[in-house]
Each structure stands twice: as C-alpha cells, then as structure tokens.
Coordinates of C-alpha atoms and ligand atoms in Angstrom, one line a residue:
X1 CA -18.7 157.2 217.2
X2 CA -14.6 157.3 217.4
X3 CA -14.4 153.9 217.5
X4 CA -16.6 153.4 214.7
X5 CA -14.6 155.6 212.5
X6 CA -11.3 154.0 213.2
X7 CA -12.7 150.6 211.8
X8 CA -13.7 152.5 208.9
X9 CA -11.5 151.8 205.7
X10 CA -10.8 154.6 203.0
X11 CA -11.2 152.6 199.7
X12 CA -10.0 154.0 196.1
X13 CA -8.7 153.3 193.1
X14 CA -4.6 153.7 192.1
X15 CA -3.7 152.0 188.8
X16 CA -0.5 151.2 189.8
X17 CA -1.2 149.4 193.1
X18 CA 0.7 146.4 192.3
X19 CA -0.7 143.0 193.7
X20 CA 0.2 142.9 197.0
X21 CA -1.1 145.6 198.4
X22 CA -4.5 145.4 196.3
X23 CA -5.1 141.5 198.3
X24 CA -3.9 143.8 201.6
X25 CA -6.5 146.1 200.6
X26 CA -9.1 143.4 200.2
X27 CA -8.3 141.3 202.7
X28 CA -8.9 144.7 205.4
X29 CA -12.5 145.4 203.6
X30 CA -13.0 141.1 204.5
X31 CA -12.2 141.8 207.9
X32 CA -14.5 144.4 208.5
X33 CA -17.3 141.8 208.3
X34 CA -15.0 139.0 209.7
X35 CA -16.8 139.3 213.4
X36 CA -20.4 139.6 211.8
X37 CA -20.1 136.9 209.7
X38 CA -18.6 134.4 212.4
X39 CA -15.6 133.7 210.9
X40 CA -13.0 134.1 214.0
X41 CA -12.4 131.2 215.8
X42 CA -10.5 131.0 218.8
X43 CA -7.9 128.2 219.4
X44 CA -6.4 127.4 223.1
X45 CA -3.0 126.1 223.6
X46 CA -2.3 124.4 227.1
X47 CA 0.4 125.9 229.3
X48 CA 1.8 123.4 231.9
X49 CA 4.2 123.5 234.9
X50 CA 7.8 122.0 234.4
X51 CA 7.8 120.4 237.6
X52 CA 4.0 119.0 237.9
X53 CA 2.6 118.9 234.7
X54 CA -0.3 120.4 235.6
X55 CA -2.3 122.9 233.5
X56 CA -1.7 126.2 234.5
X57 CA -3.4 128.1 231.8
X58 CA -4.4 128.4 228.0
X59 CA -3.4 130.9 225.4
X60 CA -6.1 132.3 223.2
X61 CA -4.9 132.1 219.9
X62 CA -7.0 133.7 217.3
X63 CA -8.2 132.0 213.8
X64 CA -9.8 133.4 210.3
X65 CA -11.5 131.1 208.5
X66 CA -12.0 133.1 205.2
X67 CA -14.9 132.5 203.1
X68 CA -13.1 131.8 199.6
X69 CA -9.3 131.4 200.7
X70 CA -9.4 129.2 204.0
X71 CA -7.5 129.4 207.4
X72 CA -5.3 132.6 207.2
X73 CA -2.7 132.8 209.8
X74 CA -2.4 135.5 212.1
X75 CA 1.0 136.6 211.2
X76 CA -0.8 137.5 207.8
X77 CA -4.2 139.1 209.0
X78 CA -3.3 140.3 212.5
X79 CA -0.4 143.3 211.1
X80 CA -3.6 144.0 208.8
X81 CA -6.1 144.2 210.9
X82 CA -3.5 146.6 213.1
X83 CA -3.0 148.9 209.8
X84 CA -6.9 149.1 209.3
X85 CA -8.2 149.6 212.9
X86 CA -10.4 146.6 212.6
X87 CA -7.9 145.4 215.4
X88 CA -10.1 147.2 217.9
X89 CA -13.1 145.7 217.7
X90 CA -11.2 142.2 216.7
X91 CA -9.4 142.5 220.4
X92 CA -12.1 143.2 222.2
X93 CA -14.5 140.3 220.3
X94 CA -11.5 138.1 220.8
X95 CA -11.6 139.0 225.0
X96 CA -15.2 138.6 225.9
X97 CA -15.2 135.1 223.5
X98 CA -12.3 134.1 225.4
X99 CA -14.1 134.8 228.7
X100 CA -17.5 133.1 228.0
X101 CA -16.1 130.3 226.7
X102 CA -13.9 129.6 229.5
X103 CA -16.4 130.2 231.9
X104 CA -18.0 127.2 230.4
X105 CA -15.4 124.6 231.0
X106 CA -15.4 122.4 233.7
X107 CA -12.2 123.8 235.0
X108 CA -11.4 127.0 236.1
X109 CA -8.4 127.5 233.8
X110 CA -6.5 131.1 233.4
X111 CA -6.4 132.5 230.0
X112 CA -3.8 134.4 228.4
X113 CA -4.8 136.9 225.8
X114 CA -2.5 138.2 223.0
X115 CA -3.2 142.3 223.0
X116 CA -1.8 144.9 220.0
X117 CA 0.0 147.8 220.8
X118 CA -2.7 149.4 219.0
X119 CA -5.3 148.3 221.6
X120 CA -3.4 149.4 224.2
X121 CA -2.5 152.7 222.0
X122 CA -5.9 154.0 221.1
X123 CA -8.6 152.9 223.5
X124 CA -8.5 152.3 227.7
X125 CA -7.1 149.1 227.3
X126 CA -8.2 148.6 231.2
X127 CA -11.5 150.1 231.3
X128 CA -12.5 147.8 227.7
X129 CA -11.4 145.1 230.0
X130 CA -12.7 145.9 233.4
X131 CA -16.2 146.5 231.1
X132 CA -15.5 142.7 230.0
X133 CA -14.7 141.2 233.5
X134 CA -18.3 142.7 235.0
X135 CA -20.2 141.8 232.1
X136 CA -19.0 138.1 231.7
X137 CA -18.4 137.4 235.3
X138 CA -14.8 135.9 234.6
X139 CA -13.0 136.5 237.8
X140 CA -9.9 138.5 237.1
X141 CA -7.9 136.4 238.3
X142 CA -8.6 133.6 235.3
X143 CA -7.4 136.3 232.8
X144 CA -3.8 137.2 231.7
X145 CA -2.5 139.3 228.7
X146 CA 0.1 139.0 227.5
X147 CA 2.3 142.2 225.2
X148 CA 5.3 142.1 223.4
X149 CA 7.7 144.5 223.8
X150 CA 7.6 146.5 220.9
X151 CA 4.0 147.7 222.8
X152 CA 5.9 149.2 225.8
X153 CA 8.5 150.8 223.4
X154 CA 5.7 152.8 221.1
X155 CA 4.8 154.7 223.9
X156 CA 6.0 154.0 227.4
X157 CA 4.6 156.2 229.3
X158 CA 1.4 155.6 228.2
X159 CA 1.7 152.0 228.1
X160 CA 3.4 151.2 231.6
X161 CA -0.2 153.7 233.0
X162 CA -2.2 151.4 231.3
X163 CA -0.6 147.8 232.3
X164 CA -0.8 149.2 236.0
X165 CA -4.3 149.5 235.9
X166 CA -4.4 146.3 234.4
X167 CA -2.5 144.5 236.7
X168 CA -4.7 146.6 239.3
X169 CA -7.7 144.8 238.4
X170 CA -6.2 141.6 239.7
X171 CA -5.7 140.6 236.3
X172 CA -2.0 139.4 235.2
X173 CA 0.5 140.7 232.8
X174 CA 3.1 138.3 230.6
X175 CA 5.6 139.8 228.1
X176 CA 5.9 138.1 225.3
X177 CA 8.5 136.7 222.6
X178 CA 11.0 138.2 224.9
X179 CA 14.5 138.1 224.0
X180 CA 13.6 139.3 220.6
X181 CA 13.1 142.7 221.2
X182 CA 15.7 145.9 221.6
X183 CA 15.6 146.9 225.6
X184 CA 14.6 143.5 227.2
X185 CA 16.1 144.7 230.3
X186 CA 15.3 148.3 230.4
X187 CA 11.3 146.8 230.0
X188 CA 12.0 144.6 233.0
X189 CA 12.7 147.4 235.3
X190 CA 10.0 149.5 234.3
X191 CA 7.0 147.3 235.0
X192 CA 6.4 144.6 237.6
X193 CA 5.6 141.7 234.9
X194 CA 3.9 138.5 236.5
X195 CA 5.3 136.6 233.6
X196 CA 8.2 136.5 230.9
X197 CA 7.5 134.3 228.0
X198 CA 10.9 132.9 226.4
X199 CA 10.8 133.4 222.8
X200 CA 10.5 130.2 220.9
X201 CA 13.3 130.9 218.5
X202 CA 16.1 129.6 221.8
X203 CA 14.1 126.0 221.6
X204 CA 15.3 125.9 218.4
X205 CA 18.7 125.7 219.2
X206 CA 18.5 124.8 222.7
X207 CA 19.8 121.4 221.8
X208 CA 22.9 122.1 220.4
X209 CA 24.0 125.8 221.0
X210 CA 25.9 126.6 224.4
X211 CA 24.8 130.0 223.9
X212 CA 21.3 129.4 223.4
X213 CA 21.2 127.6 226.4
X214 CA 23.5 130.5 228.5
X215 CA 21.1 133.4 227.7
X216 CA 17.8 130.7 228.9
X217 CA 20.2 130.4 231.8
X218 CA 20.6 134.0 232.7
X219 CA 16.5 134.6 231.8
X220 CA 15.8 132.4 234.7
X221 CA 18.3 133.6 236.9
X222 CA 16.6 137.2 236.1
X223 CA 13.4 135.8 236.4
X224 CA 14.3 134.2 239.8
X225 CA 15.7 137.7 241.3
X226 CA 12.9 139.4 240.3
X227 CA 10.0 137.3 241.1
X228 CA 8.9 136.6 237.7
X229 CA 8.0 133.3 236.5
X230 CA 9.4 132.0 233.1
X231 CA 7.9 130.2 230.3
X232 CA 9.7 128.6 227.8
X233 CA 7.1 128.9 224.3
X234 CA 7.6 126.5 221.5
X235 CA 8.7 123.5 223.3
X236 CA 8.6 120.3 220.5
X237 CA 10.8 117.6 221.6
X238 CA 11.4 115.6 225.1
X239 CA 15.0 116.7 225.0
X240 CA 14.0 120.3 224.9
X241 CA 12.3 120.0 227.7
X242 CA 14.5 118.1 230.2
X243 CA 17.1 120.9 229.0
X244 CA 14.4 123.5 230.3
X245 CA 13.9 121.0 233.9
X246 CA 17.2 121.1 234.7
X247 CA 17.8 124.8 234.2
X248 CA 14.7 125.3 236.6
X249 CA 12.1 126.7 233.8
X250 CA 8.9 127.2 235.3
X251 CA 6.2 126.4 232.7
X252 CA 6.2 125.4 229.4
X253 CA 3.7 125.5 225.9
X254 CA 4.3 124.1 222.7
X255 CA 3.6 121.4 220.1
X256 CA 5.1 118.9 222.5
X257 CA 2.6 119.7 225.5
X258 CA -0.4 120.3 223.0
X259 CA -1.1 122.2 219.9
X260 CA -3.7 124.9 219.8
X261 CA -7.0 123.5 219.5
X262 CA -10.6 124.1 220.2
X263 CA -11.4 123.7 223.8
X264 CA -13.9 121.0 223.3
X265 CA -11.8 118.1 222.7
X266 CA -9.6 118.8 225.9
X267 CA -13.2 119.4 228.2
X268 CA -14.0 116.0 226.9
X269 CA -11.2 114.7 228.0
X270 CA -11.2 116.4 231.6
X271 CA -14.7 115.3 231.9
X272 CA -13.6 111.8 231.0
X273 CA -10.8 111.4 233.6
X274 CA -13.1 112.9 236.1
X275 CA -15.2 109.8 235.5
X276 CA -12.2 107.5 235.2
Ligands
C2E1 P1 2.4 134.1 220.3 O1 1.4 134.9 220.6 O2 4.3 134.4 220.4 O3 1.9 132.6 219.8 C1 2.4 131.4 220.1 C2 2.7 131.2 218.2 O4 3.1 129.9 218.5 C3 1.6 130.4 217.8 O5 1.2 130.9 216.9 C4 1.4 129.2 218.4 O6 0.5 128.5 217.5 C5 2.6 128.8 217.7 N1 3.4 127.5 218.7 C6 2.8 126.7 219.4 N2 3.4 126.0 219.8 C7 4.7 125.7 218.6 C8 5.7 124.9 218.5 O7 6.0 124.1 219.4 N3 6.7 125.0 217.3 C9 6.2 126.2 216.7 N4 7.2 126.8 215.8 N5 5.1 126.9 216.8 C10 4.2 126.8 218.0 P2 -0.2 131.7 215.7 O8 -1.0 130.6 216.4 O9 -0.2 131.2 214.4 O10 -0.2 133.1 215.9 C11 0.8 133.9 216.0 C12 1.0 135.2 216.5 O11 0.0 135.7 216.1 C13 1.2 135.1 218.2 O12 2.5 134.6 218.7 C14 0.4 136.4 218.4 O13 1.5 137.5 218.3 C15 -0.7 136.7 217.3 N6 -2.0 136.3 217.8 C16 -2.8 135.1 217.5 N7 -3.7 135.3 218.3 C17 -3.6 136.8 218.7 C18 -4.9 137.4 219.1 O14 -5.9 137.3 219.5 N8 -4.7 139.4 219.4 C19 -3.8 139.2 219.1 N9 -3.2 140.8 219.1 N10 -2.6 139.0 218.3 C20 -2.6 137.7 218.4
MG2 MG1 1.3 135.2 222.9
MG3 MG1 5.2 134.6 222.2
MG4 MG1 5.4 136.2 219.0

C-alpha cells in the first residue's frame, strides 16, 4: 500500500554522518513505532471568548514520551515525522484519538486539530476526515482544523481544493500562526477561513510596542470586514488580555487562560461545578 511505503524509512550507514543527523535518524526510526508502543499523548488547551469568558473549544497538542529520552517537544519531532512520512499515520491517529476522547467529555466542546502540510499534500485529507467523523460519530461542527500559511503556499490549487471539501463537510478551518508568513493577505483573499489565529509573537510586544498594537488592530479590522473571528495565541498576562479586550479581539488562548493539559482535570472540574 502506498501509505505504508511513505512511512518506511531507509536506513543506511554513512561514516561522516554527524551527530545531529544520526540523532534525527534514530528519532525517525523510534517514531515509526510510537503509536504502537502507546508513546503518544494528547493535551488540550482551552480557547475562551474574551467577552463572556466561555469556553469556545480546545486545541489538541501532541506529546511524545520517548522511552529513553522522556518528553520530546513537537517543535523537535513534528519536522522529523514530516520528513520521514510518519506524520501521515500520526496525523490520522491524532484526529481519531481526539475525536474519541472528546466524545467522552461531559460537554460538547469543539476540538481544534493541527494539520501538517504533508498531510494535505499526500493524502486525501477531506476523505480521511470524513471517514474518521463517520467512524467515531463526532459531529463535524465539533471539529476545527488548524493550518499554517506555509501549507497553502506549497501547492495553492491542491490545498485550497482540499480545504473547500473539508469545509463542505461542516468542519471549520483556522489559519494558524497568522502574521508570520509571507502572504497573509493573499491567503485570506483566496479562502473563506472561519478563524484567524494571531501568532503568539505579537503578544510578547503588545504591552510595549505601538507597532505590534497597530498590527493587531489592523488584523481585527480585517477579520471584522471579512467576517472572520480572530483568536490571539500566547496570552500570558492580564494586561495583554485587557488590551485585546479593548481592541475587540474575539477569542484568546494561552497560559493565562490555561496550559495544555490532559482533559481529565477539566472534566473533573466541570463535573464539580455541575454538582455545586
Ligand atoms: P501551535 O499550533 O501554534 O500551538 C501553540 C503552541 O503554543 C503550543 O506549543 C502551546 O503549548 C504553546 N503555548 C500555549 N500557550 C502559550 C503561552 O501562553 N505562551 C507561549 N509562549 N506558548 C504557549 P506546543 O504544544 O509545543 O506545539 C508547538 C507546535 O507543534 C504547534 O504550534 C503546532 O504547530 C505543532 N503541533 C502540535 N501538535 C501537533 C499535531 O498534532 N499535529 C501537527 N501537525 N502539529 C502539531
Ligand atoms: Mg495550532
Ligand atoms: Mg499557532
Ligand atoms: Mg506554531
């Protein structure tokens, strides 16, 4: 099967191979069995409405607990998984597992799943999502996918077609890390996104830089006129939240609102609140 071939890693000996690439190769090998060995875990980070404080959804964040090296951050292993092809099986696992877990929650919150450009390029993502929705019974409106601009730039025709078909299922689409790519405006013109996720780098400067604040204001105005919700990522302080509120930002996500966690703690909290 084509899918199996894509996840197969070629391993060969190269005497001059440096430490770094040897390590990457080792991790690529280990990743192939990470699902089977139950080393992958999902964390969920809350997304809240600025106005009401209500939960709007949870972003699904993948964690890899390596048997010898402990937790390896996604910034390190996702690129390796993309390069080796493992991301196809991993991406499917994340979506199916998150759908299953979300269905067990006491409240029907939405889940936002990150999708790799490699998934969009190498599998029929719309079909794969459709199958997972049918198989798990997750209502399409409870699923959002997050994609970065680089995803679209790689092959505009193919990715826009895939995104249209995904949206036609009733699944929403968010553009992630907005403001860090090359052609943000062009991307927005080409596709009806449901949400803009303003990159966390803007939060670092929002308290001190007028420029950062002016850009945020412009993105919010853009969102308003295109009828796209704007979520600010990486909100860590009360002051950042107050500025975002005064500028009219719709949703927020970040350590101030809640760190990524296994949902169990939140479920317990929800149950306790219900009882109280
Ligand atoms: P992202 O999608 O932009 O996710 C947000 C990242 O910001 C997460 O890092 C999150 O833990 C972190 N974060 C949350 N709140 C704060 C805050 O207040 N301050 C700061 N400085 N950071 C905050 P994480 O979990 O390490 O993930 C990094 C990236 O890895 C993600 O960026 C996403 O691009 C990728 N990723 C994670 N899970 C998956 C997955 O299942 N599939 C794919 N393809 N990529 C994933
Ligand atoms: Mg994301
Ligand atoms: Mg992001
Ligand atoms: Mg990111």
